[in-house]
XYZ file of C-alpha atoms in Angstrom:
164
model
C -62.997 78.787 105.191
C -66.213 78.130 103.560
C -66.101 74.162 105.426
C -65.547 76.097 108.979
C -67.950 78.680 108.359
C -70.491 75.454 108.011
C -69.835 74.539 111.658
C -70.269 78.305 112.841
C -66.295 78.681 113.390
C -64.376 82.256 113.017
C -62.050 81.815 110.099
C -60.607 85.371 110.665
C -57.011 84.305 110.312
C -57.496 82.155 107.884
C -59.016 84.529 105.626
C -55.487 87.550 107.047
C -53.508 84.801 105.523
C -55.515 84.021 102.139
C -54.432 88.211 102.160
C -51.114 88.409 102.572
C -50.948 85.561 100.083
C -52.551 87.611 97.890
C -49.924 90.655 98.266
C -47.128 89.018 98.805
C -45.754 89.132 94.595
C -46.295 92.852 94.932
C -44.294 92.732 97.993
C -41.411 90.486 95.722
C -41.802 92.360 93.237
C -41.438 95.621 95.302
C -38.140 94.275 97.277
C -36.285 94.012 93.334
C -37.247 97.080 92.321
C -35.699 98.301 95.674
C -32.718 96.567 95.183
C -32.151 97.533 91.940
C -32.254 101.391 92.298
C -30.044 100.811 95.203
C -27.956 99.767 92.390
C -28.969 102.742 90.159
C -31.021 101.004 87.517
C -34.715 100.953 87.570
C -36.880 98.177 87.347
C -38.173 100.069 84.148
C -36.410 97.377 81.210
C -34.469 95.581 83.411
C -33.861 91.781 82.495
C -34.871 89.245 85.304
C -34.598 85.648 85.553
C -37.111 83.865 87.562
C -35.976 80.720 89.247
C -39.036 77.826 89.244
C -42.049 78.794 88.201
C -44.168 75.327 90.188
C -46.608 76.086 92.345
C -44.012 73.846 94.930
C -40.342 72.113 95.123
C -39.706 69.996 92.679
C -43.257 69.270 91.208
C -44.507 70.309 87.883
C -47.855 71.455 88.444
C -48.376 75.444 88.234
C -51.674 75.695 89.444
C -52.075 78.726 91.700
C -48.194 79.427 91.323
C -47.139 82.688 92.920
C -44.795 83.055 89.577
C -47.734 84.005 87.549
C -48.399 86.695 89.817
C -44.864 87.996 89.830
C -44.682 87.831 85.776
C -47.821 89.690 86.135
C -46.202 92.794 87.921
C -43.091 92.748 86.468
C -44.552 92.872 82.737
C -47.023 95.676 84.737
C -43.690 97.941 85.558
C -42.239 97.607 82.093
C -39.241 94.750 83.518
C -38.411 91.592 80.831
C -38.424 88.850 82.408
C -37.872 85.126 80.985
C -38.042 81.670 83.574
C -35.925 78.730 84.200
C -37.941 75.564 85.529
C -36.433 72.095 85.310
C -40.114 70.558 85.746
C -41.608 72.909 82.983
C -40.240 73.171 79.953
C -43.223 75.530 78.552
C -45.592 77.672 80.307
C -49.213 75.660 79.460
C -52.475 77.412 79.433
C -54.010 78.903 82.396
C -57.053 80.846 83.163
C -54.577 83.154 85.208
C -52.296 84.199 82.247
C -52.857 82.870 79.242
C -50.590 85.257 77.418
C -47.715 83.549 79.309
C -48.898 80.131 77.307
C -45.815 78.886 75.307
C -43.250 80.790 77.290
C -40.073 78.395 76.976
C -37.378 77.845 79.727
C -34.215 79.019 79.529
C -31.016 77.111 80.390
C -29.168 77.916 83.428
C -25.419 79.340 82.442
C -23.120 81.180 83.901
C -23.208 83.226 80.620
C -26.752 83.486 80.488
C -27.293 83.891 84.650
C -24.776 86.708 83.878
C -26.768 88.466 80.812
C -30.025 89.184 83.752
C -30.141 92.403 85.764
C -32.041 90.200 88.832
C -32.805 86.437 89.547
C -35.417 85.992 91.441
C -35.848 82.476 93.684
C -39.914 81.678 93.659
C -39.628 77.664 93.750
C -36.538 75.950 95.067
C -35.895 73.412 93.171
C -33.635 70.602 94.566
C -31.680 70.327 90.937
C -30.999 73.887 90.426
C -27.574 74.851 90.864
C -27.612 77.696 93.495
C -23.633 78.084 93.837
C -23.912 78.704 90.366
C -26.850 81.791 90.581
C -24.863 82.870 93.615
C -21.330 83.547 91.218
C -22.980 84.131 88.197
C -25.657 87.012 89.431
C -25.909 90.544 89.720
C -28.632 90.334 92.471
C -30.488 87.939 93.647
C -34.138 87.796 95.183
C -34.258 84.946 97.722
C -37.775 84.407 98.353
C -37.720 80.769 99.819
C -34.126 80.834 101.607
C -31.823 78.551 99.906
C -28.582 81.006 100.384
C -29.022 80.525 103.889
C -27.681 77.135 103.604
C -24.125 76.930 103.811
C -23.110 74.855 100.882
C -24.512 77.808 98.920
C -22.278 80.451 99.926
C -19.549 82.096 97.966
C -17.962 84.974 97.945
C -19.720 88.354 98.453
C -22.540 86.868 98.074
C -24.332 89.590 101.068
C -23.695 92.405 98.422
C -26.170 91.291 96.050
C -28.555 89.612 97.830
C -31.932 90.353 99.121
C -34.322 88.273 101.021
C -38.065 88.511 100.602
């Protein structure tokens, strides 16, 4: 915006999209807690698994990642949460959230996909099994549309999940 503005051009929907950015983990993070009192537990102390926490596919930079964001709120309404990232083993420092620095990946289960209230979907990895989340979880937060492809379908998978 600030290059456009130079050259006297309207950056109006540039700066409606910098804003929605900028809402759209409290919209994620609203669309679990929805899903979960549909299933009669709050979001209060519920245990949620975060799936990629890159700022984008299959990278392993976290600069400006929306997963900070959604941490953020979820630690906010009293939720646990822990992350699985095959490009980051550790959370490293950021001026965003340093308290998150040192927070440790967790390996991707069936037991342990099983042990989470929610997963959430935030980067979509290509080496992440998704047939796997899709058996293994209780509900699932699809924010970036990988069970829409079929080789990720199973069985009632529709009951648990929610796209966001």
């Amino acid at each position: 915006t600030w290059k456009a503005k130079e050259y006297g051009i309207d950056t109006k929907f540039i700066g409606l999209a910098g804003e929605v950015n900028v809402h759209m983990p409290e919209y994620v993070v609203g669309k679990l807690g929805e899903a979960l009192n549909e299933r009669c537990k709050p979001l209060k102390n519920s245990k949620v698994l975060i799936l990629g926490v890159a700022y984008k596919k299959d990278i392993d930079d976290m600069r400006e990642s929306p997963a900070l964001h959604i941490m953020e709120a979820l630690e906010e309404r009293g939720a646990q949460f822990d992350y699985h990232d095959p490009h980051i083993s550790s959370i490293p420092p950021t001026r965003q959230s340093p308290e998150l620095t040192g927070k440790e990946s967790v390996n991707l289960t069936e037991a342990n996909i099983k042990s989470y209230d929610a997963v959430m979907v935030i980067t979509d990895h290509t080496e992440v099994d998704y047939k796997l989340v899709a058996k293994a979880a209780n509900v699932i937060v699809d924010t970036r549309g990988v069970f829409q492809k079929d080789q990720n379908r199973v069985a009632d998978l529709e009951k648990k999940l929610v796209r966001a």
